[in-house]
Short mmCIF file of C-alpha atoms in Angstrom, two decimals:
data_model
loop_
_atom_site.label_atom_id
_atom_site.label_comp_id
_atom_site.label_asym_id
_atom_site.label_seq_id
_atom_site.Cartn_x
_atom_site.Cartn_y
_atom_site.Cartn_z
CA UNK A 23 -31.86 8.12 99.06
CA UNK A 24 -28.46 6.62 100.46
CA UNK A 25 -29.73 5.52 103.91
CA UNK A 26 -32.56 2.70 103.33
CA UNK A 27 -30.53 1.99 99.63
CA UNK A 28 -26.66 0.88 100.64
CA UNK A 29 -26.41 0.19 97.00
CA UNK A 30 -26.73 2.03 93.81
CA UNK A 31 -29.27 -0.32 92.02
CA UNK A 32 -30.91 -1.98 94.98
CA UNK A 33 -32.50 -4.76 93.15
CA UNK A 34 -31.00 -7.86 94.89
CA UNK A 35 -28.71 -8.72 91.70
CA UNK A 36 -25.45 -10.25 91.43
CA UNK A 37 -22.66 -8.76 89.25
CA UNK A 38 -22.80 -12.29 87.36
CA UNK A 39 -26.76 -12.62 87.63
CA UNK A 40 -26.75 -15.06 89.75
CA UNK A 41 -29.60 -14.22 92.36
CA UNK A 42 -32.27 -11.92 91.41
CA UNK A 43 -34.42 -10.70 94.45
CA UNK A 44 -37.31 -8.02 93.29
CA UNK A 45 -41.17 -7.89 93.60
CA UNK A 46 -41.86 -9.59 90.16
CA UNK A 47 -39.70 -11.83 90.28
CA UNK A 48 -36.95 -14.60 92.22
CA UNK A 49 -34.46 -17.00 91.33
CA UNK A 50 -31.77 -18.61 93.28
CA UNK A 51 -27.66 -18.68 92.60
CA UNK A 52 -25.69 -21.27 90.73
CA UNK A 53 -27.27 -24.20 93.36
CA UNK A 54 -30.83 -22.67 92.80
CA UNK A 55 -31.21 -21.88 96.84
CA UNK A 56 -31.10 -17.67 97.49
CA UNK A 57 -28.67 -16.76 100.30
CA UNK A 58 -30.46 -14.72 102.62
CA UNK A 59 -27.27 -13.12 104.52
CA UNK A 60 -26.76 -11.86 101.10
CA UNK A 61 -29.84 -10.44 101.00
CA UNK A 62 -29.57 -9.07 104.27
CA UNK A 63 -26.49 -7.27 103.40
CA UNK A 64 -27.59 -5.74 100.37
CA UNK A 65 -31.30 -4.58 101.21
CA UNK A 66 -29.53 -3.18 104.44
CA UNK A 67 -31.93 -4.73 106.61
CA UNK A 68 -31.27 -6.61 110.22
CA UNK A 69 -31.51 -9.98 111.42
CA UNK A 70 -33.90 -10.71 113.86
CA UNK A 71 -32.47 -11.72 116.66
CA UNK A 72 -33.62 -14.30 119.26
CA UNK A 73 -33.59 -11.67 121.86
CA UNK A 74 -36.11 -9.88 119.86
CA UNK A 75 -38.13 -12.92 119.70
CA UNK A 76 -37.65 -13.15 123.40
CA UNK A 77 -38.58 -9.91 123.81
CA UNK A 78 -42.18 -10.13 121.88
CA UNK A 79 -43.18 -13.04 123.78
CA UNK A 80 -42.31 -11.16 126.75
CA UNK A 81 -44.29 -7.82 126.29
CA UNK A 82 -47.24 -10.15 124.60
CA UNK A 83 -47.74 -12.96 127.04
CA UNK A 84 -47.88 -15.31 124.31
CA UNK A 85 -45.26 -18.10 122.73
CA UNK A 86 -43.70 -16.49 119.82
CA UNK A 87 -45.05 -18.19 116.73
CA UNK A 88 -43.66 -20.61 114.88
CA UNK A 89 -42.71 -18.78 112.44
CA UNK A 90 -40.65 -16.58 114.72
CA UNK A 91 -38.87 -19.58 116.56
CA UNK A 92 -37.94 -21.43 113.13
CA UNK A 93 -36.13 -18.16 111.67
CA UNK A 94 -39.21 -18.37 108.73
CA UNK A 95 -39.71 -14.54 109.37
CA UNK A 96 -35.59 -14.12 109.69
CA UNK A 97 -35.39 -9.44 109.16
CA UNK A 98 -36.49 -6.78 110.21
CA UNK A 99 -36.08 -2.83 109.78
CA UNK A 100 -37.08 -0.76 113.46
CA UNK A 101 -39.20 -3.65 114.89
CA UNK A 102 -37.51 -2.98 117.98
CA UNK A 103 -38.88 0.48 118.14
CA UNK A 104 -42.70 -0.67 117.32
CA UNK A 105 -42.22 -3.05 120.77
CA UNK A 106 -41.08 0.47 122.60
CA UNK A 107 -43.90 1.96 121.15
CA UNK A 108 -46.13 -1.22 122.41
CA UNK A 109 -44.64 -1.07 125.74
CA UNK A 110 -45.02 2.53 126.57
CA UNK A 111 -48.35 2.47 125.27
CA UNK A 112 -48.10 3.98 122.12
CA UNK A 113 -50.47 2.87 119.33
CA UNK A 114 -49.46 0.97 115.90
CA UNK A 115 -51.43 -0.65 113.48
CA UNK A 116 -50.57 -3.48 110.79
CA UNK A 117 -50.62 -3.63 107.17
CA UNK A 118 -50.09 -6.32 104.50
CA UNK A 119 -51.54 -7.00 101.00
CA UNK A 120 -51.94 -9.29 98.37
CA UNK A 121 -52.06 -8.69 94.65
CA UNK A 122 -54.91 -10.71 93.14
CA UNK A 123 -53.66 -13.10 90.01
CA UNK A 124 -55.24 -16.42 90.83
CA UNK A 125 -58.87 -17.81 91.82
CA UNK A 126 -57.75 -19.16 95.01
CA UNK A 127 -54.53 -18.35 96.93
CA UNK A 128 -51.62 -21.23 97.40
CA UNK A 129 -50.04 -21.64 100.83
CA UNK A 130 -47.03 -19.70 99.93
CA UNK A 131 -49.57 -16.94 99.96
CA UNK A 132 -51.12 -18.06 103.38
CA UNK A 133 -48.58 -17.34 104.91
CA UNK A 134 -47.91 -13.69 105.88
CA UNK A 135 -52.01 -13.71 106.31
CA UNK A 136 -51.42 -16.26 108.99
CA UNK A 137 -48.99 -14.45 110.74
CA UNK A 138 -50.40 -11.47 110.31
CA UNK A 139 -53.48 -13.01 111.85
CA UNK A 140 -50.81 -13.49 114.95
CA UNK A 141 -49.83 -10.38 115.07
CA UNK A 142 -52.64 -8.82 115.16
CA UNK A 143 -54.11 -11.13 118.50
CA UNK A 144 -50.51 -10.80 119.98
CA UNK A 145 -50.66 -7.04 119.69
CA UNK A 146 -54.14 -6.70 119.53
CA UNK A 147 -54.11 -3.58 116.88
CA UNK A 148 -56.01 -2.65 113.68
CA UNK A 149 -55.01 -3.95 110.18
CA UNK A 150 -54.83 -2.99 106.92
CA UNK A 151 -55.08 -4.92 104.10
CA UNK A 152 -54.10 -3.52 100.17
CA UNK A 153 -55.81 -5.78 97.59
CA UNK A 154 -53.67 -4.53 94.31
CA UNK A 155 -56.23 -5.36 91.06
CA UNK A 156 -54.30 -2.25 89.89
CA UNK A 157 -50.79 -3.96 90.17
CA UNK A 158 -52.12 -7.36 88.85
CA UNK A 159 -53.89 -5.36 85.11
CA UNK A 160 -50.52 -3.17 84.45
CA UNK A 161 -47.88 -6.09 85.54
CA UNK A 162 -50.24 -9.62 83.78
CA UNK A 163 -52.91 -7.37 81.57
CA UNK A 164 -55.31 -8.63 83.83
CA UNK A 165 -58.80 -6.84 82.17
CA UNK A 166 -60.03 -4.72 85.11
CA UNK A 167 -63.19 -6.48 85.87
CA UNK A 168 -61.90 -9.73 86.05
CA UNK A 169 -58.79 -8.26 88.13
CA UNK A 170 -61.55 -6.70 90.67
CA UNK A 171 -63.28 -10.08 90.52
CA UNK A 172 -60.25 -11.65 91.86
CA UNK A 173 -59.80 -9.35 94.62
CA UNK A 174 -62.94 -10.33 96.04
CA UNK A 175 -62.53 -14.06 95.72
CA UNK A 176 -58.81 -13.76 97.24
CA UNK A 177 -60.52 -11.58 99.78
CA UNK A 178 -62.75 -14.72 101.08
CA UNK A 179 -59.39 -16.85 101.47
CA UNK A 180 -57.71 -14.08 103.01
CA UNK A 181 -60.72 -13.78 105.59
CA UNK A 182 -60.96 -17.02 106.32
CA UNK A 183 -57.45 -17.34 108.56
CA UNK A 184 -60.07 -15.39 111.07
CA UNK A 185 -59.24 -11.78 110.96
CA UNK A 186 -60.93 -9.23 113.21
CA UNK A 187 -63.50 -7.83 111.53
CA UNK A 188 -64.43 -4.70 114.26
CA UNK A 189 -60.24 -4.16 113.73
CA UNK A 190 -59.66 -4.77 109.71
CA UNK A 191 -60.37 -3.08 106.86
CA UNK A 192 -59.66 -4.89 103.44
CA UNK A 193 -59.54 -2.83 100.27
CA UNK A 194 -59.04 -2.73 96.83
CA UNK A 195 -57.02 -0.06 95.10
CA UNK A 196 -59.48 0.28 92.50
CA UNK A 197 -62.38 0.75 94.93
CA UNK A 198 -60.76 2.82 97.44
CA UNK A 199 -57.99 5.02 95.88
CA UNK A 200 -58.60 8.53 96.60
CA UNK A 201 -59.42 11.47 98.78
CA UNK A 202 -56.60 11.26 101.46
CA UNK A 203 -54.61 8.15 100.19
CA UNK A 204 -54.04 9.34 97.15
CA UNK A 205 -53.32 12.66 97.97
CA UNK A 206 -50.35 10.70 99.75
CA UNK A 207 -49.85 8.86 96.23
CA UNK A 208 -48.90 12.20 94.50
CA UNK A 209 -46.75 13.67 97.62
CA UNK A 210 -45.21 10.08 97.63
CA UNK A 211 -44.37 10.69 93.85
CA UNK A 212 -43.33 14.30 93.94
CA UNK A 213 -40.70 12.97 95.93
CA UNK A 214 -39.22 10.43 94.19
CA UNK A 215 -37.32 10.66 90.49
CA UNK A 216 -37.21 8.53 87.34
CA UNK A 217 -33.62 7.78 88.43
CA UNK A 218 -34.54 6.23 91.63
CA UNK A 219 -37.34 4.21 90.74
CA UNK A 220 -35.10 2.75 87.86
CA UNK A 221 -32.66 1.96 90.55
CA UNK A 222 -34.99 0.71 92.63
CA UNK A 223 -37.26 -1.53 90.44
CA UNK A 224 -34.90 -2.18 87.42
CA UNK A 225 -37.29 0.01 85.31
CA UNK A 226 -37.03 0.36 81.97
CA UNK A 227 -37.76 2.44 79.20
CA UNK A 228 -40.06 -0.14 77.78
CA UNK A 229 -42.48 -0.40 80.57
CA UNK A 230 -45.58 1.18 80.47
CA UNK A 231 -46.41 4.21 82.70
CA UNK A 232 -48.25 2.64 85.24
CA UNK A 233 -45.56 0.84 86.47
CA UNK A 234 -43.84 3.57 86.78
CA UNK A 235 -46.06 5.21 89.09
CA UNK A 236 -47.07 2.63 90.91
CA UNK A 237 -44.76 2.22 93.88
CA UNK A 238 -46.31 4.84 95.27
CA UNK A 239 -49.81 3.33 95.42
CA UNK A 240 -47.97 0.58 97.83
CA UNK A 241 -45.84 3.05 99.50
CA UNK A 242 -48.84 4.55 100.70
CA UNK A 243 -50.79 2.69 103.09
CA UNK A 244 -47.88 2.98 105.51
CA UNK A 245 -49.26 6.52 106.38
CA UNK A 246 -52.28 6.48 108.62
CA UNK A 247 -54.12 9.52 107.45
CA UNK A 248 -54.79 7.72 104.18
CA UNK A 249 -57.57 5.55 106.29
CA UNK A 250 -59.36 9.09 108.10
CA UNK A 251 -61.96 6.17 108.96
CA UNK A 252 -60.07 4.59 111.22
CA UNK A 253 -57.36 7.16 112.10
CA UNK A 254 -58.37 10.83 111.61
CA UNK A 255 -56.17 13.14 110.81
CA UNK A 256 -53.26 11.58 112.75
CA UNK A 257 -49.59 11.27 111.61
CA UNK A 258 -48.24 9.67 114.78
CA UNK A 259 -49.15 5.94 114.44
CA UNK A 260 -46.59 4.25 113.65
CA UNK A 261 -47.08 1.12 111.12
CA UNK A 262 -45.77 -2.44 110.97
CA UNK A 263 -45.34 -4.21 107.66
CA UNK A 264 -45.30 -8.40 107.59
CA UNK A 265 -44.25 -9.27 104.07
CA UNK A 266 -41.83 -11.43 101.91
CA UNK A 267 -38.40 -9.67 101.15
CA UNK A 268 -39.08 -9.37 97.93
CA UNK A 269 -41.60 -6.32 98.75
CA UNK A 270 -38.71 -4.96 100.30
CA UNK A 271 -37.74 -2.14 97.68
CA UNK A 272 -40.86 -0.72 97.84
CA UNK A 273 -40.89 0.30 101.36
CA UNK A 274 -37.26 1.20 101.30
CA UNK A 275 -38.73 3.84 99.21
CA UNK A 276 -41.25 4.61 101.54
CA UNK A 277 -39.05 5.01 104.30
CA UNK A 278 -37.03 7.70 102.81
CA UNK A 279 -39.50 9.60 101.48
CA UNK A 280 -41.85 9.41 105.00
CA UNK A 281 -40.00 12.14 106.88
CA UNK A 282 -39.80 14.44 103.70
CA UNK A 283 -43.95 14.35 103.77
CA UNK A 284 -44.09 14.68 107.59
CA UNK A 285 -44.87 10.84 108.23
CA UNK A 286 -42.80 8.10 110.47
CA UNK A 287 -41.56 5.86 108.76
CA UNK A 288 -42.66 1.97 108.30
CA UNK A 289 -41.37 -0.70 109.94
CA UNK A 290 -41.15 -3.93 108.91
CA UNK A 291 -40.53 -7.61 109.60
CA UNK A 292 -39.71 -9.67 106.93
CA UNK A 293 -39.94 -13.81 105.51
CA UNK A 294 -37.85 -15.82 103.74
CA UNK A 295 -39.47 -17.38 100.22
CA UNK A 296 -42.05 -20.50 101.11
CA UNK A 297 -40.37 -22.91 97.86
CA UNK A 298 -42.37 -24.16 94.82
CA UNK A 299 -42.72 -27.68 94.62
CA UNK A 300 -40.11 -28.24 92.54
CA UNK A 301 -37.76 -26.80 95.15
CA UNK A 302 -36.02 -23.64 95.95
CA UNK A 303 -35.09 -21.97 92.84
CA UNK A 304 -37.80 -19.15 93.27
CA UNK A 305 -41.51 -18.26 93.90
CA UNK A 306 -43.83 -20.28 93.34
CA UNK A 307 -46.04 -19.42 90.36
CA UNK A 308 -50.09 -19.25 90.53
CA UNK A 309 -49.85 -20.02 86.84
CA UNK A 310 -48.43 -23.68 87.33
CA UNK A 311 -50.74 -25.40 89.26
CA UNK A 312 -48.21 -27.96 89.88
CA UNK A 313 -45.51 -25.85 91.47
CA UNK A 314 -47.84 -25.34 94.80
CA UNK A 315 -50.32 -26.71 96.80
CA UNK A 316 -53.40 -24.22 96.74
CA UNK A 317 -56.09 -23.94 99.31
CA UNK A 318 -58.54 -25.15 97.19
CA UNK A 319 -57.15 -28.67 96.10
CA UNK A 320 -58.55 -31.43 97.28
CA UNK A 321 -57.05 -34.39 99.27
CA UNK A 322 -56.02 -36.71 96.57
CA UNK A 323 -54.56 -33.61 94.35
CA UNK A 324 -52.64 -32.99 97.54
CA UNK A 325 -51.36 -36.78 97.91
CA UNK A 326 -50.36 -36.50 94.49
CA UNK A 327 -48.66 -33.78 94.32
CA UNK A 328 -46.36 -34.35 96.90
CA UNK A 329 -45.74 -37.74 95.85
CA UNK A 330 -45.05 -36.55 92.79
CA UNK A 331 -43.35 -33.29 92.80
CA UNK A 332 -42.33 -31.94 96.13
CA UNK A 333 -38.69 -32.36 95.78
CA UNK A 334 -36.88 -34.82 97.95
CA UNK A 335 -33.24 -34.53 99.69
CA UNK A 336 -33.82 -38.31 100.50
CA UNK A 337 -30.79 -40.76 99.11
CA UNK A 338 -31.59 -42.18 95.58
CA UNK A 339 -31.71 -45.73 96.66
CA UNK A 340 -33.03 -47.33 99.90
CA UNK A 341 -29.71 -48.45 100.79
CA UNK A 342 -28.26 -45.05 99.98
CA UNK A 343 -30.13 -43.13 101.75
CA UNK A 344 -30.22 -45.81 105.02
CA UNK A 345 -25.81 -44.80 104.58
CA UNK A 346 -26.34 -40.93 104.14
CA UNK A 347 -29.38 -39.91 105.59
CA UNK A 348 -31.58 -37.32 103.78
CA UNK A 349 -29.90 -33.38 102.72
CA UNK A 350 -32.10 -31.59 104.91
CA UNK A 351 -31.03 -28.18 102.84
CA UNK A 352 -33.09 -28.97 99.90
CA UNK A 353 -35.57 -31.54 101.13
CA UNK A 354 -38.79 -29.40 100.38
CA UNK A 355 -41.36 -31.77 102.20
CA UNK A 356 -39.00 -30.68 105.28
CA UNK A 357 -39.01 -27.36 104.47
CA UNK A 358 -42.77 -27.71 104.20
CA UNK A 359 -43.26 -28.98 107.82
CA UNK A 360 -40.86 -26.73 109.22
CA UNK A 361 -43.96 -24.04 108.38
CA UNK A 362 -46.82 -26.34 109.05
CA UNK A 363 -46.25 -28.62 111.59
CA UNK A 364 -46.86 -26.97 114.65
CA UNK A 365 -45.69 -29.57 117.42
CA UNK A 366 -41.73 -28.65 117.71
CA UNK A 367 -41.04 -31.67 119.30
CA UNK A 368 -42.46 -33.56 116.53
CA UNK A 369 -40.68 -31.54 113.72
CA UNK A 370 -37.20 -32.37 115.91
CA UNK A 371 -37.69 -35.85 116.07
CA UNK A 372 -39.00 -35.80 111.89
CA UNK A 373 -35.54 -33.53 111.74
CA UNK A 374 -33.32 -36.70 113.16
CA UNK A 375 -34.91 -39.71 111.96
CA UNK A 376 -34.98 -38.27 108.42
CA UNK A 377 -31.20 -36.82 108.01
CA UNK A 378 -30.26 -39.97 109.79
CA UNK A 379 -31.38 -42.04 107.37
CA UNK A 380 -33.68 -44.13 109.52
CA UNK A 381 -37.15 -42.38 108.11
CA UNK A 382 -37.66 -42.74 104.71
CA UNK A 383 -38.57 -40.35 101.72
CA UNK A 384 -41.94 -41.93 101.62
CA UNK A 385 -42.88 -41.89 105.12
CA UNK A 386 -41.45 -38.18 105.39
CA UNK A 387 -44.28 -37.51 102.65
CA UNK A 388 -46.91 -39.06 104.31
CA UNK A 389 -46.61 -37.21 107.06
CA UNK A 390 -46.54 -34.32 105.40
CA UNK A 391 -49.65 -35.33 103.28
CA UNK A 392 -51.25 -35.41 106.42
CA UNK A 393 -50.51 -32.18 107.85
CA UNK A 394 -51.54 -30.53 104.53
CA UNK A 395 -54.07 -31.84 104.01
CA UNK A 396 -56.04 -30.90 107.62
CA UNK A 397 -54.76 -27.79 107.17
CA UNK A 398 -56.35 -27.12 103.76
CA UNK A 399 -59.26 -28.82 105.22
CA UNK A 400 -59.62 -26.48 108.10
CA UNK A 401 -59.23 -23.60 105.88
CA UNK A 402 -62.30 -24.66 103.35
CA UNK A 403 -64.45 -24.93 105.85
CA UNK A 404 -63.55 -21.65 107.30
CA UNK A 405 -63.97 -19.99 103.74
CA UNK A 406 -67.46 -21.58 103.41
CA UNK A 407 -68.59 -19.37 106.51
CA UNK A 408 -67.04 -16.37 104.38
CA UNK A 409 -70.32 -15.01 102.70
CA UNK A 410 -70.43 -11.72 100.25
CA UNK A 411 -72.09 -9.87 103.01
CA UNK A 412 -68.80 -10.74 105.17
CA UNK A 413 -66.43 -9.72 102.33
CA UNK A 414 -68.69 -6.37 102.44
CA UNK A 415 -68.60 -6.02 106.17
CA UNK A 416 -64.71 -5.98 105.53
CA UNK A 417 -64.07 -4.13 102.94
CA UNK A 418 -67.03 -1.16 104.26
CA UNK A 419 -65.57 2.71 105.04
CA UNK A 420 -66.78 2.74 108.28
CA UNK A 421 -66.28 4.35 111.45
CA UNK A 422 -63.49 2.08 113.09
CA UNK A 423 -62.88 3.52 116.89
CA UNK A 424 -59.51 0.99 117.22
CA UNK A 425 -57.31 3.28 118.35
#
């Protein structure tokens, strides 16, 4: 598996520990922030490149989004070939996923839905979305039904960024697994060895089974004829993957073991980490209700948290920070407006006053108390409108003529 893995164990890990990178879990180096060039070196995957940016807004008609322009989605593996298939024609379709652990999804979780939402208007091409209940009971001991319960609740949220319906189908692993996809599970598996899944996922003897197995589960929604409702029997669609880099092992996995089962392989275009709280020493846990700002919270948990948690790069005196200006590199309620706020020449002028010195820590805040909170308004009410009969309409094996 030498040509997706350039390394030997290819779990992001320093020599000395210093920065762990794998699905589970992610902490910074010695200054707590995670150097991406790092990581783009050792996953062996490419930068995206502002001609590539260029190039979508050209072929789509549409201003690249935000998170495009700001470098938030910064990698990429064969992107440039899904825009050769989208210019001559050529179908692909989208898939992304979310593993269920918490009653309502923070906005570090929002946002590959968000872009994902568009991508698929950009493109205008069918989506798949993995709920995995299965991951969430082997990796937290999540009891089934409660994991399942969660899958549907996180399915409202995820519905509620305004997905598609007639073009996406949402499902569950332990709903849906079977019949084509998982006879792609066990050709996935026959393919790969105890030896490589330990050097790809840090496996050890200790962990139970499951675990073991189930890379393949998210391997395989990459292949189209594991969704015969929406695809057929067809091998030939090609299949774009918006995710965190952390999820990156998996379908490095994927992509060597694709051609081996007579499948192209995934492509993918990849985020940096959206930081707790705290600031950027690693994910952001749905556990610690503190560390993250979650769709559900209301306006004065939102005032409060960023007043008293989101991290400042601000001086620590007034007259300090009038002298230095504010460390932009660690500030996270810049960081958080450099995803949120949309207006760029708003965000620029934020950018100067702030490192300058002449905005303050407080007033940085409050403006981005403000932005938060509207958008966590705008979501609710979009989630009221999400009824069981939607979630149903979603996650239904239908016939899906989107191709």
């Amino acid at each position: 598996m030498a040509e997706e893995q350039p390394n030997s164990n290819t779990v992001a890990q320093e020599a000395d520990q210093e920065q762990v990178v794998d699905p589970w879990s992610v902490s910074g180096g010695a200054d707590g922030r995670i150097d991406y060039n790092k990581l783009l070196e050792q996953f062996g995957c490419s930068k995206l490149t502002e001609e590539l940016v260029e190039r979508v807004e050209r072929l789509t008609g549409r201003p690249a989004h935000p998170f495009l322009k700001r470098g938030i989605f910064f990698a990429h593996r064969d992107l440039q070939e899904i825009l050769d298939c989208y210019e001559k024609g050529i179908p692909f379709y989208l898939y992304t996923g979310r593993g269920p652990s918490s009653e309502a999804l923070h906005l570090g979780h929002l946002v590959p839905f968000m872009f994902t939402k568009y991508l698929q208007d950009a493109f205008n091409v069918p989506l798949v979305i993995q709920l995995t209940d299965d991951e969430k009971s082997l990796w937290r001991g999540l009891d089934i039904d409660e994991a399942r319960r969660l899958a549907r609740e996180n399915a409202k949220d995820i519905i509620a960024c305004g997905f598609d319906v007639s073009k996406t189908f949402i499902f569950s692993d332990f709903e849906y697994v079977g019949g084509a996809f998982y006879r792609n599970i066990i050709r996935i598996q026959r393919c790969v060895t105890m030896n490589q899944v330990r050097g790809i996922f840090g496996f050890t003897q200790e962990d139970n089974i499951g675990k073991i197995a189930f890379p393949a589960v998210q391997a395989a929604p990459s292949f189209p004829d594991c969704f015969p409702h929406m695809f057929g029997q067809r091998k030939d669609i090609r299949c774009l993957i918006p995710c965190a880099i952390d999820q990156d092992p998996y379908f490095r996995m994927t992509r060597d073991v694709a051609p081996r089962i007579g499948h192209q392989k995934p492509a993918l275009i990849e985020s940096k980490f959206f930081p707790a709280l705290q600031g950027e020493s690693g994910k952001m846990s749905a556990s610690d209700a503190n560390s993250a700002i979650f769709v559900n919270d209301t306006p004065s948990q939102i005032k409060d948290k960023i007043n008293k948690y989101a991290f400042s790069g601000g001086g620590a005196t007034v007259e300090e920070h009038r002298a230095k200006g504010a460390n932009l590199a660690v500030d996270v309620p810049w960081k958080y407006l450099n995803f949120f706020l949309e207006d760029d020449a708003k965000l620029a002028t934020i950018g100067e006053e702030y490192s300058s010195g002449r905005m303050l820590t407080g007033e940085i805040k409050k403006e981005l108390i403000t932005v938060l909170t509207d958008l966590v308004s705008r979501h609710e009410r979009a989630r009221a409108q999400v009824t069981d009969d939607v979630v149903d309409a979603f996650m239904a094996v239908r016939p899906m003529p989107c191709i």
